[in-house]
mmCIF file of C-alpha atoms in Angstrom:
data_model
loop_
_atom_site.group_PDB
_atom_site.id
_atom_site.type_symbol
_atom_site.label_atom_id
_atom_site.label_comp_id
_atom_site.label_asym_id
_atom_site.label_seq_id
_atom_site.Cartn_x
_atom_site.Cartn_y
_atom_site.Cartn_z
ATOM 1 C CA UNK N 177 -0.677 3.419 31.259
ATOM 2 C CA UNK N 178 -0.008 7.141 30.737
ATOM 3 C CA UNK N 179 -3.545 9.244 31.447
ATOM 4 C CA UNK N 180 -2.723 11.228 28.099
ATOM 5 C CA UNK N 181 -2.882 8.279 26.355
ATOM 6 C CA UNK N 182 -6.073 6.543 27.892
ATOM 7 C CA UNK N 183 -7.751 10.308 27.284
ATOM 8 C CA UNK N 184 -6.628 10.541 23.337
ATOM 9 C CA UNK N 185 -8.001 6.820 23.185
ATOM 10 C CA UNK N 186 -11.087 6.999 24.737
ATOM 11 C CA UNK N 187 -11.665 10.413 23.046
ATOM 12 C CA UNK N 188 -10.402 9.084 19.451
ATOM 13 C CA UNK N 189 -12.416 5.321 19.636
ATOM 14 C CA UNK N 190 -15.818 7.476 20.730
ATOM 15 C CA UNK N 191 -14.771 9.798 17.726
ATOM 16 C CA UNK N 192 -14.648 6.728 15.065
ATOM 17 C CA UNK N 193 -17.917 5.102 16.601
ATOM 18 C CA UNK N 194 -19.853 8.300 16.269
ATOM 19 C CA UNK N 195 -18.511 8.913 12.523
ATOM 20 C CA UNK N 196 -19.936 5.871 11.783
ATOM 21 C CA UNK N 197 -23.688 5.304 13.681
ATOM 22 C CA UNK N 198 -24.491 8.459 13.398
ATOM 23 C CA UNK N 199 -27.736 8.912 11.190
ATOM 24 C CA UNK N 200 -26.798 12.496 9.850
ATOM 25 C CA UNK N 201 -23.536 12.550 7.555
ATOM 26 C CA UNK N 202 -22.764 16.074 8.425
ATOM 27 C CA UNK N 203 -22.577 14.951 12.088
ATOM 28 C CA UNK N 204 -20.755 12.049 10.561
ATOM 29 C CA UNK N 205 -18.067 13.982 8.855
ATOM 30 C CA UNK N 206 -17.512 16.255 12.065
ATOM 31 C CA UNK N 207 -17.232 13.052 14.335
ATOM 32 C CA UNK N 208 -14.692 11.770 11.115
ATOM 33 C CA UNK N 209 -12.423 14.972 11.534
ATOM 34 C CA UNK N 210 -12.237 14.415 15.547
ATOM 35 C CA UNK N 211 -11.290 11.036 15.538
ATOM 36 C CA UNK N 212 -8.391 12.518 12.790
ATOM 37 C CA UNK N 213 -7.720 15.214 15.278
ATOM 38 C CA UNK N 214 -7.372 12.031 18.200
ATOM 39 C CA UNK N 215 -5.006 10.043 15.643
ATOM 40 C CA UNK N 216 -2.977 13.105 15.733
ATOM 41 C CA UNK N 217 -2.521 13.703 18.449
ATOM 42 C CA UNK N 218 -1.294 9.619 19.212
ATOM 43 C CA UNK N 219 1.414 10.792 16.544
ATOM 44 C CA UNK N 220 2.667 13.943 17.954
ATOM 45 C CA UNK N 221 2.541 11.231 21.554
ATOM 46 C CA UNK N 222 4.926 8.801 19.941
ATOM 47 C CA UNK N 223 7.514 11.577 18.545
ATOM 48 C CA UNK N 224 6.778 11.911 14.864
ATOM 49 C CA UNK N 225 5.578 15.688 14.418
ATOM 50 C CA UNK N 226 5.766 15.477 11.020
ATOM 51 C CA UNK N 227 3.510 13.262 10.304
ATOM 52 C CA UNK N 228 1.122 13.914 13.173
ATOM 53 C CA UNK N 229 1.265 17.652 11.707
ATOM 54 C CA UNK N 230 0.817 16.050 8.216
ATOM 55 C CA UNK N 231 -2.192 14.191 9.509
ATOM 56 C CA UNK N 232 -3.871 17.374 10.665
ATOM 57 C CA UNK N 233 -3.479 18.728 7.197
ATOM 58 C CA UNK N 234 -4.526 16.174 4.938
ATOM 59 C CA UNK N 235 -6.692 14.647 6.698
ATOM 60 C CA UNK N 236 -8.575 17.076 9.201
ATOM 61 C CA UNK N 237 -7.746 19.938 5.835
ATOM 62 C CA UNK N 238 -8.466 17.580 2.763
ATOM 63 C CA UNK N 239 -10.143 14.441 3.264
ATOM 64 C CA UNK N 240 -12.848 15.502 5.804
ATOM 65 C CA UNK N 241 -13.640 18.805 3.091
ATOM 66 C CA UNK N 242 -13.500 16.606 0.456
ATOM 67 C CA UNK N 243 -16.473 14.045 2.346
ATOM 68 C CA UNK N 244 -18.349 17.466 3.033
ATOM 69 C CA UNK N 245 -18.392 18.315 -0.503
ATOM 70 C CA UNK N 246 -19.458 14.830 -1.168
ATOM 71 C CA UNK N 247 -22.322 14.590 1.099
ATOM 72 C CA UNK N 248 -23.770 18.553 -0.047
ATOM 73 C CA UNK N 249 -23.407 16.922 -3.836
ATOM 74 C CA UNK N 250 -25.201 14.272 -3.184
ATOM 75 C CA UNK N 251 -27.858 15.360 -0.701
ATOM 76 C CA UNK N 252 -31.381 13.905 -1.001
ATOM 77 C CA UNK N 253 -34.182 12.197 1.310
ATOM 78 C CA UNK N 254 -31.919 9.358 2.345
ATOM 79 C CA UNK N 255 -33.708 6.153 3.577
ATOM 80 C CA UNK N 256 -32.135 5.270 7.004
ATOM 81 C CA UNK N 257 -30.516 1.918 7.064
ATOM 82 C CA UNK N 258 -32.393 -1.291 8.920
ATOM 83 C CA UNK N 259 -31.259 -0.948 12.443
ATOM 84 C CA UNK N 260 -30.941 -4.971 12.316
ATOM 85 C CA UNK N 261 -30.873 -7.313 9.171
ATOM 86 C CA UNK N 262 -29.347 -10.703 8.925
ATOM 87 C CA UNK N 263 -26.502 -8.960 6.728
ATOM 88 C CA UNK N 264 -25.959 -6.301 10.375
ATOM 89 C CA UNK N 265 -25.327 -9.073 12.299
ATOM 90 C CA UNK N 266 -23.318 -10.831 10.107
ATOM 91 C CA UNK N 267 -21.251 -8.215 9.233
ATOM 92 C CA UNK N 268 -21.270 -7.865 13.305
ATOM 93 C CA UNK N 269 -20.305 -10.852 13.841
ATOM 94 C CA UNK N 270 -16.866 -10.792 11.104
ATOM 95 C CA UNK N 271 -16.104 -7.526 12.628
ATOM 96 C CA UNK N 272 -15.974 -8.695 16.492
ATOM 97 C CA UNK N 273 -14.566 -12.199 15.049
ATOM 98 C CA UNK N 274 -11.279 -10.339 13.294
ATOM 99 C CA UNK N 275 -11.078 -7.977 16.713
ATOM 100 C CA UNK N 276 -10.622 -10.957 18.708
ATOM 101 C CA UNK N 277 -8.067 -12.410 16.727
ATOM 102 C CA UNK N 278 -6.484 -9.235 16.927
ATOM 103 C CA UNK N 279 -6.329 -8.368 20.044
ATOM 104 C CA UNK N 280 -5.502 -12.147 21.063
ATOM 105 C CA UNK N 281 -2.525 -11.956 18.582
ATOM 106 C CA UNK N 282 -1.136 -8.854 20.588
ATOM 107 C CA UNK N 283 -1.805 -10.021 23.657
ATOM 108 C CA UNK N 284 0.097 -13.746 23.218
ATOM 109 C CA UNK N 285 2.828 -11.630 21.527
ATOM 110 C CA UNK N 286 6.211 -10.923 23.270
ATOM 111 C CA UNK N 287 6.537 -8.224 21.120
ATOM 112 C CA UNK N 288 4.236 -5.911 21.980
ATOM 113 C CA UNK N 289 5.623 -6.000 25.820
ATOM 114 C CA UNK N 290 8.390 -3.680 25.197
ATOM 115 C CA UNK N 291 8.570 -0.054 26.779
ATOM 116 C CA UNK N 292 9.018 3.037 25.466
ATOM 117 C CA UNK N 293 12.782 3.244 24.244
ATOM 118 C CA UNK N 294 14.653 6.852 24.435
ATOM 119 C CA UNK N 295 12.548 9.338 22.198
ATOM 120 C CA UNK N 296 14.610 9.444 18.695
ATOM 121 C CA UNK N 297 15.397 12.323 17.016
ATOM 122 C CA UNK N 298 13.024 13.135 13.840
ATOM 123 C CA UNK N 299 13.532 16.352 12.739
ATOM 124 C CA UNK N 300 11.719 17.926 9.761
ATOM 125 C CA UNK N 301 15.655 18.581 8.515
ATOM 126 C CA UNK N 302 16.278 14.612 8.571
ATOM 127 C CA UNK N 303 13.069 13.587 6.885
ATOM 128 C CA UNK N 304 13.720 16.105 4.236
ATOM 129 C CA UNK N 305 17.171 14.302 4.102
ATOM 130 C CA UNK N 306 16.035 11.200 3.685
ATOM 131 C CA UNK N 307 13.126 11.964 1.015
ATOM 132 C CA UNK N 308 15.629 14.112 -1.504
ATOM 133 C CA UNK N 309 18.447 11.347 -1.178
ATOM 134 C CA UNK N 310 17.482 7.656 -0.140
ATOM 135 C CA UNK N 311 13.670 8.005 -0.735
ATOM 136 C CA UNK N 312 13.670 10.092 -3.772
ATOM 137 C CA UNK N 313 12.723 7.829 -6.516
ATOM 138 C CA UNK N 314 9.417 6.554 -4.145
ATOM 139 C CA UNK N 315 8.490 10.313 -4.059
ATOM 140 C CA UNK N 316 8.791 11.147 -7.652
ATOM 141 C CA UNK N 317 6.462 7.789 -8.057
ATOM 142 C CA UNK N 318 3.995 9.498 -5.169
ATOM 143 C CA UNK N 319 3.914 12.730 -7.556
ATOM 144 C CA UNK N 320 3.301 11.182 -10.474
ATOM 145 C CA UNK N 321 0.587 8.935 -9.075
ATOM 146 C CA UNK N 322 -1.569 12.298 -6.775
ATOM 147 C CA UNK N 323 -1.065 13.969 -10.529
ATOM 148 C CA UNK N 324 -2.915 11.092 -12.150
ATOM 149 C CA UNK N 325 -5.449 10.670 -9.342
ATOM 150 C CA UNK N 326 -6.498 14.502 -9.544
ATOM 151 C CA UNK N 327 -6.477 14.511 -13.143
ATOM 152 C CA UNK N 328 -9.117 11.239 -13.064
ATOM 153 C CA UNK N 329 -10.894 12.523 -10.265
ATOM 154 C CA UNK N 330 -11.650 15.897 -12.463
ATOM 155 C CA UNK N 331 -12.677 13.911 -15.293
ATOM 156 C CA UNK N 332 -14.519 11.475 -13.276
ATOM 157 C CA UNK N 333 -16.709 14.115 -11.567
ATOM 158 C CA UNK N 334 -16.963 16.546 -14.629
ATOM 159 C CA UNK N 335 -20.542 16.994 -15.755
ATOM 160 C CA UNK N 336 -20.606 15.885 -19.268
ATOM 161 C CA UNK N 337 -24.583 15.411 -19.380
ATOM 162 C CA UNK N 338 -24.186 17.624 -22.909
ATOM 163 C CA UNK N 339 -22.494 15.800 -24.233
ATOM 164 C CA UNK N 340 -24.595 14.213 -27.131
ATOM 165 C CA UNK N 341 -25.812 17.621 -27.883
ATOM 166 C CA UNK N 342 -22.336 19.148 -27.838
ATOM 167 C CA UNK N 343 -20.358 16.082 -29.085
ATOM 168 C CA UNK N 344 -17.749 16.366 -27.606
ATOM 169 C CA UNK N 345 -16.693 17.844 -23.611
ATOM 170 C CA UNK N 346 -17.182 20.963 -22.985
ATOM 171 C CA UNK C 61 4.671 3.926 30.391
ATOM 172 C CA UNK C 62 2.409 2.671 27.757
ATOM 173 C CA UNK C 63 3.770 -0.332 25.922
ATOM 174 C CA UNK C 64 3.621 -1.317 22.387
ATOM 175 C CA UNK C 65 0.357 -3.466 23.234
ATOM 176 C CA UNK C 66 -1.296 -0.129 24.102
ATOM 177 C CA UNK C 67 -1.269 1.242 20.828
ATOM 178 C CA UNK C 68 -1.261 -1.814 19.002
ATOM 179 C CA UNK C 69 -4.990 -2.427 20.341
ATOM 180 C CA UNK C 70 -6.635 1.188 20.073
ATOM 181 C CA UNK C 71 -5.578 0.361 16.266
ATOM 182 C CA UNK C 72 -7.434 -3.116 16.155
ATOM 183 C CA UNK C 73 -10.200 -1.164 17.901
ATOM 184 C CA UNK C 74 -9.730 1.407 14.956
ATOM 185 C CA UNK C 75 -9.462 -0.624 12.507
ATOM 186 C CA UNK C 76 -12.602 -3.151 13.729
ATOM 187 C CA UNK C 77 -15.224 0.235 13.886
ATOM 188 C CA UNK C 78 -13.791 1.261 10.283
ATOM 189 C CA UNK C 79 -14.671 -2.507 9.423
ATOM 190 C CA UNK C 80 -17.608 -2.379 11.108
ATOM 191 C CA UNK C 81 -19.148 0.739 9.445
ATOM 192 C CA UNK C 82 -17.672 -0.380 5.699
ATOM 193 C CA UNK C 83 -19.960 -3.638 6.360
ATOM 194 C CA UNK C 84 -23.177 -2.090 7.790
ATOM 195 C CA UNK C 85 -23.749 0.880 6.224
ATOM 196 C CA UNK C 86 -25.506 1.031 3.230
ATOM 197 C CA UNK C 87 -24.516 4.664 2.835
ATOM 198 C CA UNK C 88 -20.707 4.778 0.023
ATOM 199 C CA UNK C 89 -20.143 8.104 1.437
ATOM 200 C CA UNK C 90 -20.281 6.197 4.994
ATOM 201 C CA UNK C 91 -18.200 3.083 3.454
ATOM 202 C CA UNK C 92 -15.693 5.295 2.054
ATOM 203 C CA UNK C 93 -15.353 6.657 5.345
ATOM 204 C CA UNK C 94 -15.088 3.619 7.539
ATOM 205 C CA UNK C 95 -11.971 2.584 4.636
ATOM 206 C CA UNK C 96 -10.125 5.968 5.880
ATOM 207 C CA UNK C 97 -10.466 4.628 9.304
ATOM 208 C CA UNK C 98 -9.131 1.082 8.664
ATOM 209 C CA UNK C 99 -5.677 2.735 6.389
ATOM 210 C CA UNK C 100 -5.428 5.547 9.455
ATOM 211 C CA UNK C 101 -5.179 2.663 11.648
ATOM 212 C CA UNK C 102 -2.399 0.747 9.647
ATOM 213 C CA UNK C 103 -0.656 4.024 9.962
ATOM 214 C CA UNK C 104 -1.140 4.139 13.512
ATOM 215 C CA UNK C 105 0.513 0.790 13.644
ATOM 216 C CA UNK C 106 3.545 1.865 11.651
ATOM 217 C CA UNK C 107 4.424 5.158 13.520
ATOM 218 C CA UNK C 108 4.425 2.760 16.995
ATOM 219 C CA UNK C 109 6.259 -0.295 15.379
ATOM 220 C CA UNK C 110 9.120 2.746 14.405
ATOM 221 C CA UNK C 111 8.853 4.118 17.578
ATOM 222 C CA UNK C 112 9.210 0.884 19.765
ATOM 223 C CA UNK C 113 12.187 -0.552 16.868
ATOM 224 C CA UNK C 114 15.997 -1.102 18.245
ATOM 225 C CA UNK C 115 16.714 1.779 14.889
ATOM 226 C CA UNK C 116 14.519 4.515 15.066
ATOM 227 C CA UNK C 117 17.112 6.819 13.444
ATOM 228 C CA UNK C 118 16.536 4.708 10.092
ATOM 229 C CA UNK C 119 13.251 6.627 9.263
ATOM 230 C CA UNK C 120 11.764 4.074 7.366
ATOM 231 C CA UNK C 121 8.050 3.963 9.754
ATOM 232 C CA UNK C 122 7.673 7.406 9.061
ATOM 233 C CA UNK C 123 8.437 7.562 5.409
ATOM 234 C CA UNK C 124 6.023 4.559 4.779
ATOM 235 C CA UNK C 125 3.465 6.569 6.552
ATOM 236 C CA UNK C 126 4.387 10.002 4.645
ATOM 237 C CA UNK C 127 3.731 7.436 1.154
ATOM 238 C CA UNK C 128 0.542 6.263 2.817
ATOM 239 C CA UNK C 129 -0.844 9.229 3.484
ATOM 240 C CA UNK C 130 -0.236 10.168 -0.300
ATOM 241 C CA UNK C 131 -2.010 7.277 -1.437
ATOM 242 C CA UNK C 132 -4.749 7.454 0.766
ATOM 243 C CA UNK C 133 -5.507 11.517 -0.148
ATOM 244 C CA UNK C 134 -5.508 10.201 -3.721
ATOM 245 C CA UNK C 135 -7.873 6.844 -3.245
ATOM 246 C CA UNK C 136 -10.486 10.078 -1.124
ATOM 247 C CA UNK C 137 -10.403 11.988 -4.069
ATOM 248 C CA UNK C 138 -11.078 9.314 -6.731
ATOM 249 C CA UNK C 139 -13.911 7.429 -4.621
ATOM 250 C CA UNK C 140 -15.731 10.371 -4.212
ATOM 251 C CA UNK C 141 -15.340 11.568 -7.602
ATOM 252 C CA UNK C 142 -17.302 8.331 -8.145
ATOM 253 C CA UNK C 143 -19.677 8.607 -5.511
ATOM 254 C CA UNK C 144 -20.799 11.720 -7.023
ATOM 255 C CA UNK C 145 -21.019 10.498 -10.907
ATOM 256 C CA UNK C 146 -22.929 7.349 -9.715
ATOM 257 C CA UNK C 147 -25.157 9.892 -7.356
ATOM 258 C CA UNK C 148 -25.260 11.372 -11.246
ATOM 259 C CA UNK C 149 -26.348 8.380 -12.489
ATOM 260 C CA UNK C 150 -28.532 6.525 -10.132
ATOM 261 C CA UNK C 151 -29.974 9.295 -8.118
ATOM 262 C CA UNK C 152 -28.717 7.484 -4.782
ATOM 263 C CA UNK C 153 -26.009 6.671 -2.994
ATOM 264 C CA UNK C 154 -27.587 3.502 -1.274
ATOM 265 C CA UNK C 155 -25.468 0.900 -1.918
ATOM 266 C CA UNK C 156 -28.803 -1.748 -2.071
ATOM 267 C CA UNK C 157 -30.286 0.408 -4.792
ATOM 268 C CA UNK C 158 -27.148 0.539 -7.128
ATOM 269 C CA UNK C 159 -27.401 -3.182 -8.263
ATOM 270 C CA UNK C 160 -27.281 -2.597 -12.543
ATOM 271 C CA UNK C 161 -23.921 -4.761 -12.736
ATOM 272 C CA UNK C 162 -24.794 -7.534 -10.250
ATOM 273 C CA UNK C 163 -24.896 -10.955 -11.743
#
């Protein structure tokens, strides 16, 4: 095994674990964005730049803002979770259950044993290719559906506490 | 060379701390951030099933991907849009406390 690879996993896993035991949620969000950052990178180590470069945009740009901006909105005096409650170690116990099966399905697998084939090509040209001609009625459908998500998220989030007084939004 | 199994299982691992953290925490900021975790690690697994297939040239891991990181930008910005109008509403954003529609 590649040391590149061991590094970006060891750095990414320590990343996720850290975004989510960590008691403050800014820390949280910053471990969030470096495990995004260690995904990445695994992209950009498999050949597809685009989306490894699209990852660092969305997700290290938009998502990991956007959980800021949550956690500023909604900052008070938050009661720290019980370290251990029968519902922990349940939830413990699911969690390592469906990682065993997981990692015992790969490992019985013949699948999975297969090197690394010849790098393909994936150009930015060819993906643009393929998303104006063979993929172009899926990416109308994505438009349509990030319009309709911003739109509700908007009205979702909009303050409308004046409302009675105003009748109507304001 | 790493083989398919390789980054097959950092995405279980992935996908078992996103699981983990959805189920523990009590926190939705915290939940909503452990279901990122668990979709970027079904993306991880399509970008290395393309990348170990006999047709690479086809595209089609990297488009779904491309969709699913679409979909995934839009399900951030509509769960915390509701985080923050139930934060309106409840004052909290501890799962435990939020309980008005439980049967």
């Amino acid at each position: 095994m590649p040391l590149t690879f061991t590094i970006i996993a060891i750095v990414t896993i320590a990343a996720a674990v850290a975004a989510l035991s960590l008691r403050n949620l800014v820390h949280c969000a910053l471990a969030l964005s470096g495990a995004f950052v260690g995904l990445a990178g695994v992209y950009l180590q498999l050949g597809a730049q685009f989306v490894g470069f699209a990852q660092v945009l969305v997700y290290v740009g938009a998502v990991s803002i956007l959980v800021v901006f949550a956690i500023l909105l909604t900052r008070n005096d938050q009661p720290t979770d019980p370290l251990f409650s029968k519902a922990t170690l349940a939830s413990l116990g699911v969690t390592v259950a469906v990682l065993g099966v997981l990692v015992w399905a790969i490992a019985k697998s013949s699948v999975t044993k297969k090197s690394l084939p010849p790098p393909p090509v994936a150009n930015v040209k060819q993906i643009g290719d393929a998303l104006m001609t063979k993929f172009v009625l899926p990416l109308e459908v994505i438009a349509l559906l990030l319009t309709a998500a911003l739109i509700g998220a908007v009205i979702i989030a909009m303050h409308n506490g004046s409302k009675n007084k105003d009748g109507g939004h304001q | 060379m790493t083989t398919l199994a390789g980054y097959l299982t950092l995405s279980a691992f992935i996908f078992a701390i996103g699981l983990a953290g959805a189920l523990t925490r009590r926190n939705a900021i915290i939940v909503l951030i452990g279901i990122e975790l668990m979709l970027n690690a079904a993306n991880l697994n399509f970008i290395a099933f393309w990348r170990f297939s006999e047709h690479p040239e086809a595209l089609t891991g990297i488009m779904f991907v491309i969709f699913s990181i679409g979909v995934a930008a839009a399900e951030a910005a509509v769960g915390l849009a509701l985080i923050i109008a139930i934060y309106r509403h409840f004052k909290t954003t501890n799962l435990d406390q939020i309980h008005t529609m439980k049967g």
